[in-house]
CSV table of C-alpha atoms and ligand atoms in Angstrom, one decimal:
chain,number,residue,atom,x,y,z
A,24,UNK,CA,147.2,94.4,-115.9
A,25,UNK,CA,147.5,91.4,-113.7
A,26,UNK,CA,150.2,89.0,-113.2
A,27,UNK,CA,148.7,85.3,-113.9
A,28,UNK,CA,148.7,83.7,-110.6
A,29,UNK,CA,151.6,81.1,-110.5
A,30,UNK,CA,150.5,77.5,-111.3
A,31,UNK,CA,152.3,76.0,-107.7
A,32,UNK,CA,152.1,78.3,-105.2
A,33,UNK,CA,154.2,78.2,-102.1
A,34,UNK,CA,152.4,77.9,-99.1
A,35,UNK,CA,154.8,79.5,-96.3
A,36,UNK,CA,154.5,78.2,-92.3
A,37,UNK,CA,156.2,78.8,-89.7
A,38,UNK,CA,157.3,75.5,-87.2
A,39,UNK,CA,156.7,76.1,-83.5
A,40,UNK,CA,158.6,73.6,-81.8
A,41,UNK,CA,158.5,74.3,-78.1
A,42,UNK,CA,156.2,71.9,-76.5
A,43,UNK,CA,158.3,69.1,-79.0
A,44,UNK,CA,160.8,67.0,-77.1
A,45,UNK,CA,162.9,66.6,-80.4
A,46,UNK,CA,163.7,69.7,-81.8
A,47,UNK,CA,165.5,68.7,-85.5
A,48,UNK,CA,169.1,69.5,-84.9
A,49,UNK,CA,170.0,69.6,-88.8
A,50,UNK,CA,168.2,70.7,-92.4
A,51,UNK,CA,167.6,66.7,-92.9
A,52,UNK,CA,166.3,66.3,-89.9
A,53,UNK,CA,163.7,68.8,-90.2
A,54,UNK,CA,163.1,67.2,-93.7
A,55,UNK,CA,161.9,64.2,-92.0
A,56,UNK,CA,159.6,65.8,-89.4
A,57,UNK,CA,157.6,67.9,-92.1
A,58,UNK,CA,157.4,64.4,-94.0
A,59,UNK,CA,155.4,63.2,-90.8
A,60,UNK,CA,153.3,66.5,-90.4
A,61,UNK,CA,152.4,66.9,-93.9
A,62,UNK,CA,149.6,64.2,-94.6
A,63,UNK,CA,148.0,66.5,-91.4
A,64,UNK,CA,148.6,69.2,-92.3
A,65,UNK,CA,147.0,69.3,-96.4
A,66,UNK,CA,144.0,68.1,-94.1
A,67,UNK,CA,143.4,71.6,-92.7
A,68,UNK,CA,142.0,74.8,-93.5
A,69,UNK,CA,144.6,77.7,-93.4
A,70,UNK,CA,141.3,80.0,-93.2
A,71,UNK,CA,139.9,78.4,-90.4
A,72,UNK,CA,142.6,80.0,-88.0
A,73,UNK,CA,145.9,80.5,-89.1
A,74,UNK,CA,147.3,78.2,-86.2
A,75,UNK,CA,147.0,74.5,-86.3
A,76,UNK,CA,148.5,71.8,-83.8
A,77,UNK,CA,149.4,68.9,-84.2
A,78,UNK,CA,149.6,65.9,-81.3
A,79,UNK,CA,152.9,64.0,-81.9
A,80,UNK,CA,152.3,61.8,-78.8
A,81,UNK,CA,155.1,61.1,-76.4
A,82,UNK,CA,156.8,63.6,-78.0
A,83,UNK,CA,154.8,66.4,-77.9
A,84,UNK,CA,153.1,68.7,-80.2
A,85,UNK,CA,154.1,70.9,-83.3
A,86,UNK,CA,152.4,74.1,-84.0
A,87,UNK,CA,152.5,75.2,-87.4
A,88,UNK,CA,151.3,78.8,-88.3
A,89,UNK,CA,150.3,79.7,-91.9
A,90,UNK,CA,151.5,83.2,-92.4
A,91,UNK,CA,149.7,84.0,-95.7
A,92,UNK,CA,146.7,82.2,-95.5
A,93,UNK,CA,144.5,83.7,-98.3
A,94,UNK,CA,147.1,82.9,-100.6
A,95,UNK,CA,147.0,79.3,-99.6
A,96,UNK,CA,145.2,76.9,-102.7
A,97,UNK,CA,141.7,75.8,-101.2
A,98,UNK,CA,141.9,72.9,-100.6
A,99,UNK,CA,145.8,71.7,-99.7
A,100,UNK,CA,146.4,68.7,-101.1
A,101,UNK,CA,149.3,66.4,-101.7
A,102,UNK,CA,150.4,68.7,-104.8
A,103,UNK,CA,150.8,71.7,-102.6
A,104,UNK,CA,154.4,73.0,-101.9
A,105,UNK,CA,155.2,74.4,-98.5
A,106,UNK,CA,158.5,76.7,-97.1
A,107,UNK,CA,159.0,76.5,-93.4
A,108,UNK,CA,160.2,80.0,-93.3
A,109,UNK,CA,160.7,79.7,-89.5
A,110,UNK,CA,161.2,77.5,-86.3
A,111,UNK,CA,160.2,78.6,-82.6
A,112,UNK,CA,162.3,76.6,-80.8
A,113,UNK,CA,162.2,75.6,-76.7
A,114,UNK,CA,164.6,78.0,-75.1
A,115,UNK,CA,167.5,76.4,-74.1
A,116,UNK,CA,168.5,75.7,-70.6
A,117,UNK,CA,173.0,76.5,-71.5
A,118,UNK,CA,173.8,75.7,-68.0
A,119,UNK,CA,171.7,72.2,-67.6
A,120,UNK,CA,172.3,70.2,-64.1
A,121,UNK,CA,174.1,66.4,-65.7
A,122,UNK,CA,172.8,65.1,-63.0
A,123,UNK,CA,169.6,65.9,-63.6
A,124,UNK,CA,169.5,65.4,-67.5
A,125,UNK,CA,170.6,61.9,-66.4
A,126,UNK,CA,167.4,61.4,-64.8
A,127,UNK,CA,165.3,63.0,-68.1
A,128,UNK,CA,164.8,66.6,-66.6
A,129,UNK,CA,166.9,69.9,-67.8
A,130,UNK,CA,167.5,72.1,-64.9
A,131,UNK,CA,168.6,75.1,-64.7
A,132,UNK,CA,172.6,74.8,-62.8
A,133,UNK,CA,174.3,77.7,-61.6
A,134,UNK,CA,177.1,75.9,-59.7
A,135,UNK,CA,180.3,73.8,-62.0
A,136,UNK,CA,180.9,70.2,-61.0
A,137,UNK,CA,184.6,70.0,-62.7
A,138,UNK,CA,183.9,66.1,-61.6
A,139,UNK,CA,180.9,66.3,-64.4
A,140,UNK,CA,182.4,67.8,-67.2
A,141,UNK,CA,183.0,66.1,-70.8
A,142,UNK,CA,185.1,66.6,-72.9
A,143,UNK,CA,185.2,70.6,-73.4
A,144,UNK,CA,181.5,71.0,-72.2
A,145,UNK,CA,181.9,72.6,-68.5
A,146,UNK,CA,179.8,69.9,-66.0
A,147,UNK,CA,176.9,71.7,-64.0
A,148,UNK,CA,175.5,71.1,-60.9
A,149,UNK,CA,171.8,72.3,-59.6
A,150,UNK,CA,171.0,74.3,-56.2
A,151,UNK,CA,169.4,71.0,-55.5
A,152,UNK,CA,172.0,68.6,-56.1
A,153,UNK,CA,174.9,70.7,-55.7
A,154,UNK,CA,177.3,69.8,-52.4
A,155,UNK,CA,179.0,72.5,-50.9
A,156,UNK,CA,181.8,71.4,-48.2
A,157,UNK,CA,183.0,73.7,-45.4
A,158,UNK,CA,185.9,76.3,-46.2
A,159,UNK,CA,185.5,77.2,-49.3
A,160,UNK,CA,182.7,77.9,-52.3
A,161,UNK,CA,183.7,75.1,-55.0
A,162,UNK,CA,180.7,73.2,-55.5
A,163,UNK,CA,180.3,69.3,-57.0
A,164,UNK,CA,177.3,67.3,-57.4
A,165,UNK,CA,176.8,64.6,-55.5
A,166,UNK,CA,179.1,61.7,-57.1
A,167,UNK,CA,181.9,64.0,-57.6
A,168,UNK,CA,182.8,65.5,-53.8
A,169,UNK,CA,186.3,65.5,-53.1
A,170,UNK,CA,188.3,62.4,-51.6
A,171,UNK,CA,190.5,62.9,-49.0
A,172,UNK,CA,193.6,61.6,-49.0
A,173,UNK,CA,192.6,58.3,-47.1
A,174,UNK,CA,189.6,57.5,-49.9
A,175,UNK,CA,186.7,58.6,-47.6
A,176,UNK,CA,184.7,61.6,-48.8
A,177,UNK,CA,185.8,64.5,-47.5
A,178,UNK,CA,184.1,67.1,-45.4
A,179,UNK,CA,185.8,70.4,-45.6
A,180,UNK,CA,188.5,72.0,-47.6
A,181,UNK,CA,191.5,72.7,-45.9
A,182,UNK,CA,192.3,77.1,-44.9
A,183,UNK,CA,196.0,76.2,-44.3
A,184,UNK,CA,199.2,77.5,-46.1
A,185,UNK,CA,200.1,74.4,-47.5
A,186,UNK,CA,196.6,73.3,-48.7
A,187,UNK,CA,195.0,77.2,-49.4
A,188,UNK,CA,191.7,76.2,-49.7
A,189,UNK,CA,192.6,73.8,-52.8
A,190,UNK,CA,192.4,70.6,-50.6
A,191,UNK,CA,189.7,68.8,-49.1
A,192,UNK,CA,190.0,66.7,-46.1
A,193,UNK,CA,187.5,63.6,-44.2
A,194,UNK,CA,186.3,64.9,-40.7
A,195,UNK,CA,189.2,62.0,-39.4
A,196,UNK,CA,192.0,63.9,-40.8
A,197,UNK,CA,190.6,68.0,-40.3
A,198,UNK,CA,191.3,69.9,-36.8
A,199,UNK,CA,189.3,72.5,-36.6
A,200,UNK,CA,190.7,76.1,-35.6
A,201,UNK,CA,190.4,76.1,-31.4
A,202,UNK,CA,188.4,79.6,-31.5
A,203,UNK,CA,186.8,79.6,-35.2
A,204,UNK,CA,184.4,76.8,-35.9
A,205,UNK,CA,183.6,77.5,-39.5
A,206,UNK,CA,188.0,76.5,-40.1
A,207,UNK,CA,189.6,73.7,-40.1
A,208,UNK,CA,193.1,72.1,-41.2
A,209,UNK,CA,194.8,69.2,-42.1
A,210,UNK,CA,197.2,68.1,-39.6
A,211,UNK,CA,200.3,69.4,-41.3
A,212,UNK,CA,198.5,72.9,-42.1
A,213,UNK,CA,197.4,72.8,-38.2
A,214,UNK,CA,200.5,72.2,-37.1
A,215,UNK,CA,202.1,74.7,-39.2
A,216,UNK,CA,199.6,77.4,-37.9
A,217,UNK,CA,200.0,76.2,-34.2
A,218,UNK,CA,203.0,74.6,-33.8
A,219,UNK,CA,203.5,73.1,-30.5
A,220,UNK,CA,206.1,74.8,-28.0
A,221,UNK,CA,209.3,72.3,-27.8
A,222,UNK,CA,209.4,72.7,-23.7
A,223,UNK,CA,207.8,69.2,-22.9
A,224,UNK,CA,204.6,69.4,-21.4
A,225,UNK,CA,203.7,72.6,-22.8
A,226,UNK,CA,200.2,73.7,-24.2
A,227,UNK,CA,201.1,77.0,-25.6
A,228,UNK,CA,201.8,78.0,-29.4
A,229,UNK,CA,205.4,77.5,-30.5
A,230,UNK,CA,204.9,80.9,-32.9
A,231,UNK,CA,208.6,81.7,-32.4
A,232,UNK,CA,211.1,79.9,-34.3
A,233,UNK,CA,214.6,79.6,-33.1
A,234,UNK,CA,216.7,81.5,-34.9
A,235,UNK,CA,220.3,79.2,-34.0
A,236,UNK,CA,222.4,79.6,-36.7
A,237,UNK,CA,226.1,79.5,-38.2
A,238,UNK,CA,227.8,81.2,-41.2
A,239,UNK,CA,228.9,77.3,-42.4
A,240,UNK,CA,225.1,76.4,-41.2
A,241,UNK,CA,222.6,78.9,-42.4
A,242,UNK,CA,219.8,77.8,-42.2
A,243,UNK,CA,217.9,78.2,-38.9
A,244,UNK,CA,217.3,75.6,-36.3
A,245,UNK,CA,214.0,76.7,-36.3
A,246,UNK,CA,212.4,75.0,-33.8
A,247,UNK,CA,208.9,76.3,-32.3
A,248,UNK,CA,208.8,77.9,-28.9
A,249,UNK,CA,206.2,79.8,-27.2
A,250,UNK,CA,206.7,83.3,-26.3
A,251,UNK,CA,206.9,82.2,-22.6
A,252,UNK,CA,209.5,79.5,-23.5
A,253,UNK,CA,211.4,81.7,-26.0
A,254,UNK,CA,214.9,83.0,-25.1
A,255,UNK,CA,215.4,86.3,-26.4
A,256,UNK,CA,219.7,86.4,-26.8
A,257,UNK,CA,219.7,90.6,-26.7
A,258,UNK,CA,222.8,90.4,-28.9
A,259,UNK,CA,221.7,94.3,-29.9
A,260,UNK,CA,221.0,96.1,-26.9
A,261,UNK,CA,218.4,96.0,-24.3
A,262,UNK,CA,216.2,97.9,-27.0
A,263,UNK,CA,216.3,95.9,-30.4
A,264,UNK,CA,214.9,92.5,-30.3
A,265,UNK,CA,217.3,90.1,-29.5
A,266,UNK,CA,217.9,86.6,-31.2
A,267,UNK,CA,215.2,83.9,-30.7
A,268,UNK,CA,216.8,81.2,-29.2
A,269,UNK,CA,215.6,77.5,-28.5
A,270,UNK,CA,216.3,76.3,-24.6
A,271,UNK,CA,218.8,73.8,-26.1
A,272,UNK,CA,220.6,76.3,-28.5
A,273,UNK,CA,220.1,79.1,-25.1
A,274,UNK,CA,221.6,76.6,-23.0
A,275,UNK,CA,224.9,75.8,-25.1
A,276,UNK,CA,225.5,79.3,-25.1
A,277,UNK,CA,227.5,78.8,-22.1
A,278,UNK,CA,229.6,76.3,-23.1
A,279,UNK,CA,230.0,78.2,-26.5
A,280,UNK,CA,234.1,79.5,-27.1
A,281,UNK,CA,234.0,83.5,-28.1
A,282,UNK,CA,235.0,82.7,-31.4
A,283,UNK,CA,231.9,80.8,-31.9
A,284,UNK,CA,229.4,83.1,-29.8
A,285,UNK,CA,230.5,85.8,-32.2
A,286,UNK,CA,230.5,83.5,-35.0
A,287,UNK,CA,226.7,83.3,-34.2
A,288,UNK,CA,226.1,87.1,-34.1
A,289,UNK,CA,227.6,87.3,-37.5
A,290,UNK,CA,225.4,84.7,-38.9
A,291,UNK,CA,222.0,85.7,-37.1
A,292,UNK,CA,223.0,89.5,-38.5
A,293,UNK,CA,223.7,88.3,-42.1
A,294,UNK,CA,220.4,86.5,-41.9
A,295,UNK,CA,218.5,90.1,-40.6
A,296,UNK,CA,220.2,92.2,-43.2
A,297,UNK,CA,219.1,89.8,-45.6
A,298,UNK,CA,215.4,89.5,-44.3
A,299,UNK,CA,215.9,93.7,-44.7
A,300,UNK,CA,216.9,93.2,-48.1
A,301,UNK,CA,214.5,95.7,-50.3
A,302,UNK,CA,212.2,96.6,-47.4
A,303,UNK,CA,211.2,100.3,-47.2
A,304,UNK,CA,213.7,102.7,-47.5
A,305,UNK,CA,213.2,103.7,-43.9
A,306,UNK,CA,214.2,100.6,-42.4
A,307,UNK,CA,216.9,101.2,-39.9
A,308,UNK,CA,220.4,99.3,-41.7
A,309,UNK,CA,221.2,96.3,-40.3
A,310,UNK,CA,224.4,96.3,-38.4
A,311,UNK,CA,226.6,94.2,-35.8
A,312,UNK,CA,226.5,95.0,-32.4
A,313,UNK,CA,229.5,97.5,-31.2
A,314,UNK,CA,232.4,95.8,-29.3
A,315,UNK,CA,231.3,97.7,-26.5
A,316,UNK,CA,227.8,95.6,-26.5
A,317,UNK,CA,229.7,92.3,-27.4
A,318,UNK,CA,232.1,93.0,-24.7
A,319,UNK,CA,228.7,92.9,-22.0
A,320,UNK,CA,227.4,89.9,-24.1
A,321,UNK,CA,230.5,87.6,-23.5
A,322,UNK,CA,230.1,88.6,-19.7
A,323,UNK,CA,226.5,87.9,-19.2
A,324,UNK,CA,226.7,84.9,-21.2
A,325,UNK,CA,229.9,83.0,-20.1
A,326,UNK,CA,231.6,84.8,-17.7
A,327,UNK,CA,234.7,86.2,-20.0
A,328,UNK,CA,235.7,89.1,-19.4
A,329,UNK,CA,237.5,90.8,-22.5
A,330,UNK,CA,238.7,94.2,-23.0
A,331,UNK,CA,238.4,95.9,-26.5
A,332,UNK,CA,241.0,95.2,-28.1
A,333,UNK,CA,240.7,91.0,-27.5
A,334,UNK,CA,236.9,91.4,-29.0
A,335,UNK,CA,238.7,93.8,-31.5
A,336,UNK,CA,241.0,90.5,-32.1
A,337,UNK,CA,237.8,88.3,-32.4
A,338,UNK,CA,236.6,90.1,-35.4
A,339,UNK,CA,239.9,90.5,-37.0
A,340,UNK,CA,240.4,87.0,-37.2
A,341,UNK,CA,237.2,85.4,-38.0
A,342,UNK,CA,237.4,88.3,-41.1
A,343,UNK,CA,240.6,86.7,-41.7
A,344,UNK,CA,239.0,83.4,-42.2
A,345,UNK,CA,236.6,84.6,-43.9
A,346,UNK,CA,238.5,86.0,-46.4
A,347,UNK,CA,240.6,83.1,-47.3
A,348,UNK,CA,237.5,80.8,-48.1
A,349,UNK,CA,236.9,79.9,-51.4
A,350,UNK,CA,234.8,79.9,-53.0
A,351,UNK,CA,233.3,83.1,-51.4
A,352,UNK,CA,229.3,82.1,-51.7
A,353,UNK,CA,226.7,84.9,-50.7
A,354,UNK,CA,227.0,84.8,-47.5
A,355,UNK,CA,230.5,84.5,-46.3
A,356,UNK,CA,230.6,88.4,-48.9
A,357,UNK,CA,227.6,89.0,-46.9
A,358,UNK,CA,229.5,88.5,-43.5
A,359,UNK,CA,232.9,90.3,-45.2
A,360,UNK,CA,230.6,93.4,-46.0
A,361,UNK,CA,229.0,93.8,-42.6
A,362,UNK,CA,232.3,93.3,-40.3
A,363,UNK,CA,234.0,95.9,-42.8
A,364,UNK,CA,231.2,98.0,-42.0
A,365,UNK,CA,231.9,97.7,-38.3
A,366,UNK,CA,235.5,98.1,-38.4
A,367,UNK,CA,235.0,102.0,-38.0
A,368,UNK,CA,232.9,101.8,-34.5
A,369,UNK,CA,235.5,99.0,-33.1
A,370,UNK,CA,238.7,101.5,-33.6
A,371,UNK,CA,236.3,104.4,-31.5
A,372,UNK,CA,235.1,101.5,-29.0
A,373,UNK,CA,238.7,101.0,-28.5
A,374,UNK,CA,240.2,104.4,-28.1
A,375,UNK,CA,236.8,105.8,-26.0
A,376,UNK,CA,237.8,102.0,-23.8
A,377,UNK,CA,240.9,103.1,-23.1
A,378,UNK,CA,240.5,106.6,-22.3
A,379,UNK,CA,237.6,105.3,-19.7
A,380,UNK,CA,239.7,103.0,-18.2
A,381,UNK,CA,241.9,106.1,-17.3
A,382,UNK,CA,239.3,107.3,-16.1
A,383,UNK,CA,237.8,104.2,-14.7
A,384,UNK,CA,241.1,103.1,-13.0
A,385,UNK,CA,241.1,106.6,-10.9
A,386,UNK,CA,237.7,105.6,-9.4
A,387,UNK,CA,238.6,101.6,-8.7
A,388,UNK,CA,242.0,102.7,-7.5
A,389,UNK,CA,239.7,104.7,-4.5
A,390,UNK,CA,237.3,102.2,-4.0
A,391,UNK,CA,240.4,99.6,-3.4
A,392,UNK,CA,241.7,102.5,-0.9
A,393,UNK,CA,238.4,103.2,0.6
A,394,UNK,CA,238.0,99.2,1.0
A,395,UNK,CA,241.4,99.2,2.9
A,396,UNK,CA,240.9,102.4,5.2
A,397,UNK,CA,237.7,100.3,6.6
A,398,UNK,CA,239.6,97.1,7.1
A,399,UNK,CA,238.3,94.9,4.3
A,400,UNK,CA,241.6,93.4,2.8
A,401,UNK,CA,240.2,90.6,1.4
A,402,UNK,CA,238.0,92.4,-0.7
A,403,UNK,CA,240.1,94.7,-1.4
A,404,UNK,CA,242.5,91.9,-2.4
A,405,UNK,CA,240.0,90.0,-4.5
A,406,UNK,CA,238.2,93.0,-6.4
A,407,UNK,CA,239.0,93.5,-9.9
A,408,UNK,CA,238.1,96.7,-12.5
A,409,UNK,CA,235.8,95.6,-15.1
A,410,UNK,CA,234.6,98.8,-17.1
A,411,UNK,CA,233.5,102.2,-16.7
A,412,UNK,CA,230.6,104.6,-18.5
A,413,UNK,CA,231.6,108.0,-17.8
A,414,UNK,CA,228.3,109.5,-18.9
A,415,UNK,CA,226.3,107.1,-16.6
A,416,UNK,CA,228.8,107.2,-14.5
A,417,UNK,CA,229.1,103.5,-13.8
A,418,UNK,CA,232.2,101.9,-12.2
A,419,UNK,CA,231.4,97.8,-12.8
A,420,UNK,CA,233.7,95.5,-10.6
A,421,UNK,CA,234.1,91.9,-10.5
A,422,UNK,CA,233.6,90.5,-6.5
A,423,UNK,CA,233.9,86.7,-6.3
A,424,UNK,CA,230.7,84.9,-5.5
A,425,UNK,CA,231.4,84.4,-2.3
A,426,UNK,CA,232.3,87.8,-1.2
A,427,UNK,CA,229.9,89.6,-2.9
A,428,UNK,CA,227.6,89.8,0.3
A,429,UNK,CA,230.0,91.4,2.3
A,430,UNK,CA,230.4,94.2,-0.7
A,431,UNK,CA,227.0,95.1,-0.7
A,432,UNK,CA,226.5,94.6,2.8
A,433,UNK,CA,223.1,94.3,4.7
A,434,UNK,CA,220.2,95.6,3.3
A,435,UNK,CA,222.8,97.3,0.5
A,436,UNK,CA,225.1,99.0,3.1
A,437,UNK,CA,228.5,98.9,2.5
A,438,UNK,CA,228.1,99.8,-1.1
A,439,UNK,CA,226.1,102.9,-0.6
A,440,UNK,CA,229.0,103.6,1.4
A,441,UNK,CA,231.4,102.9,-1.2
A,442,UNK,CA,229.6,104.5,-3.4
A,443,UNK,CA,229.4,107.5,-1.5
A,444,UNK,CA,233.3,107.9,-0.8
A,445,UNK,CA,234.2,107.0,-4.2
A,446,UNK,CA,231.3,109.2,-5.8
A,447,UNK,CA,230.4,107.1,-8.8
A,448,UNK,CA,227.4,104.5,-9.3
A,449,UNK,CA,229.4,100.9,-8.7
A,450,UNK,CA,228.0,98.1,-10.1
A,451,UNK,CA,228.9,94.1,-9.6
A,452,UNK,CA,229.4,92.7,-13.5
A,453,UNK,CA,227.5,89.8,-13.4
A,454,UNK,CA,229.7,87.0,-12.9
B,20,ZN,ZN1,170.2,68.7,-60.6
B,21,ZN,ZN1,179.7,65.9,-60.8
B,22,ZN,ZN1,190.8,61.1,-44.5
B,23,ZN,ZN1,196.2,71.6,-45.2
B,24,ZN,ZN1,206.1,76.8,-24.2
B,25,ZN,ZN1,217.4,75.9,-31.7
């Protein structure tokens, strides 16, 4: 038995669209191109080859393939019905250059031109047309490099800390790194990363910041000083580094009252422990220096001469102070928490003190006899008992200025002889 053939068959083709510059974009669309093709196409035999083409002109040609074509009616004519069952379409270029689809081409654009995009469609830029400037891997296309500041295009993207890469700068307003010539800054990022020494006339790198502060003035004078220019205050011993000091805050150190030299400690501590804040659990604590080290500090910086219990006094007091202000902000508890911290070491500073200067007082009251015995009264009048280290053995005087060369003697001398006779090390405080 056989099934009658049906009175319209469908004739089913295929659409090959990719040499055709106007691929339909919807069902009516493609509607409308078949309407064109058709009087062509019912002109051809499907047997003859089952792959016709068809010249559109400008805008290209359109294959169409008949699938089945034995079951195709002989001849097509107007009557016959076709089904596109299929269109080959030109692959699509998804990252096309926009500058170059503005001139009619589609090329493929692996860099982003955020200067080129619309709306939520990402703008594109070719190898050819993309612009990359120096410092950094953002490209643009060639109407979209960045500004600088001053409106002129600019030539490089700025490595500073301020800018990170995220700004671009004109060749008038970049300075290039002195040893690397692939970097440049901006002046403020240039200045940042070499900062010019304050001492007048100086070429070198201000990379140390003074650190001049106050407990009612926290925040750091900060000017920049080269390591040759930088005063090192050793507030903390000869061994831990001492506070970074400006040659105008260095210089007023002089002229600076106790109260306020210890004042500055204080401060420039609170700031360390501070900076020490959640650092590795092997960090050394961050404390004040003992009295004994203050004591040497007030010497060497303006000639006072305290004994413990005075500097004890100092601290006292300024606690005191500190204690009555209200309200108590972070750092004044800050300050409160370190001086009762040091507390402890000041009552042993004081008692080992006092014990030395038993001690101490044996050995000056020899030196003061030996001094006599070899007929130098004025030195003997003038000299006065500063300190002593038992372990070091140190016996430190005070000799005016002006007598201090006949104390040592010639070539170091008479002291050698002192210090023989008295059998200690003696040592001139400086002062
Ligand atoms: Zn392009
Ligand atoms: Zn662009
Ligand atoms: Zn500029
Ligand atoms: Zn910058
Ligand atoms: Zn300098
Ligand atoms: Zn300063």
């Amino acid at each position: 038995m056989t099934l009658p053939a049906p009175a319209h068959p469908v004739v089913p083709v295929t659409l090959d669209l990719r040499d055709f510059q106007r691929v339909p974009r919807s069902t009516d669309e493609c509607v409308a191109l078949w309407d064109r093709l058709e009087p062509a196409v019912v002109t051809v035999d499907p047997l003859a080859g089952p792959r016709v083409r068809i010249d559109l002109g400008d805008e290209g040609e359109v294959g169409i393939w008949f699938l089945d074509p034995a079951t195709a009616p002989r001849p097509l004519g107007p009557g016959t019905r076709f089904a596109i069952r299929g269109v080959l379409e030109p692959p699509e270029v998804r990252h096309a250059c926009t500058t170059c689809r503005a001139a009619g081409t589609t090329t493929y654009a692996p860099y982003r031109c955020a200067g080129c995009d619309e709306d939520r469609r990402t703008g594109r830029v070719c190898e050819a047309h993309a612009v990359f400037l120096d410092g950094g891997l953002r490209a643009s296309c060639l109407h979209h490099v960045p500004e600088c500041r001053c409106g002129t295009k600019a030539a490089a993207w700025c490595s500073g800390v301020r800018c990170r890469g995220r700004r671009a700068w004109c060749r008038t307003h970049l300075r290039g790194h002195p040893a690397d010539a692939t970097v440049s800054y901006c002046a403020d990022c240039y200045d940042e990363r070499f900062p010019v020494c304050e001492r007048d006339g100086c070429r070198g790198t201000g990379y140390i910041r003074c650190e001049h502060r106050t407990l009612s003035a926290m925040k750091a004078c900060g000017r920049r000083v080269c390591v040759e220019h930088a005063q090192r205050w050793q507030v903390y011993g000869p061994y831990s580094r001492g506070v970074a000091l400006c040659s105008l805050h260095h210089q007023e150190l002089r002229s600076t009252p106790p109260e306020g030299l210890i004042d500055i400690i204080l401060a420039g501590t609170v700031a360390r422990a501070k900076g020490h804040r959640g650092q590795s659990a092997s960090r050394r604590r961050v404390q004040l220096p003992r009295i004994s080290i203050v004591r040497h500090i007030l010497i060497n910086t303006r000639r006072t001469v305290l004994d413990m219990e005075a500097i004890d006094r100092l601290f006292t007091g300024l606690e005191q102070r500190l204690r009555d202000r209200t309200p108590r902000d972070a750092t004044v508890s800050a300050a409160l928490e370190l001086l009762a911290g040091h507390r402890p070491s000041r009552q042993e500073d004081i008692k080992r003190f006092r014990e030395q200067h038993i001690e101490g007082r044996g050995h000056f009251d020899r030196l003061v006899q030996e001094l006599r015995l070899t007929g130098r009264h004025q030195l003997a009048d003038a000299v006065e008992f500063s300190d002593f280290r038992p372990r070091s053995r140190i016996l430190f005087v005070k000799v005016p200025q002006q007598l201090q060369g006949s104390f040592i003697g010639t070539g170091g001398a008479t002291i050698k002889r002192l210090r023989q006779r008295v059998g200690v090390e003696i040592k001139l405080e400086r002062g």
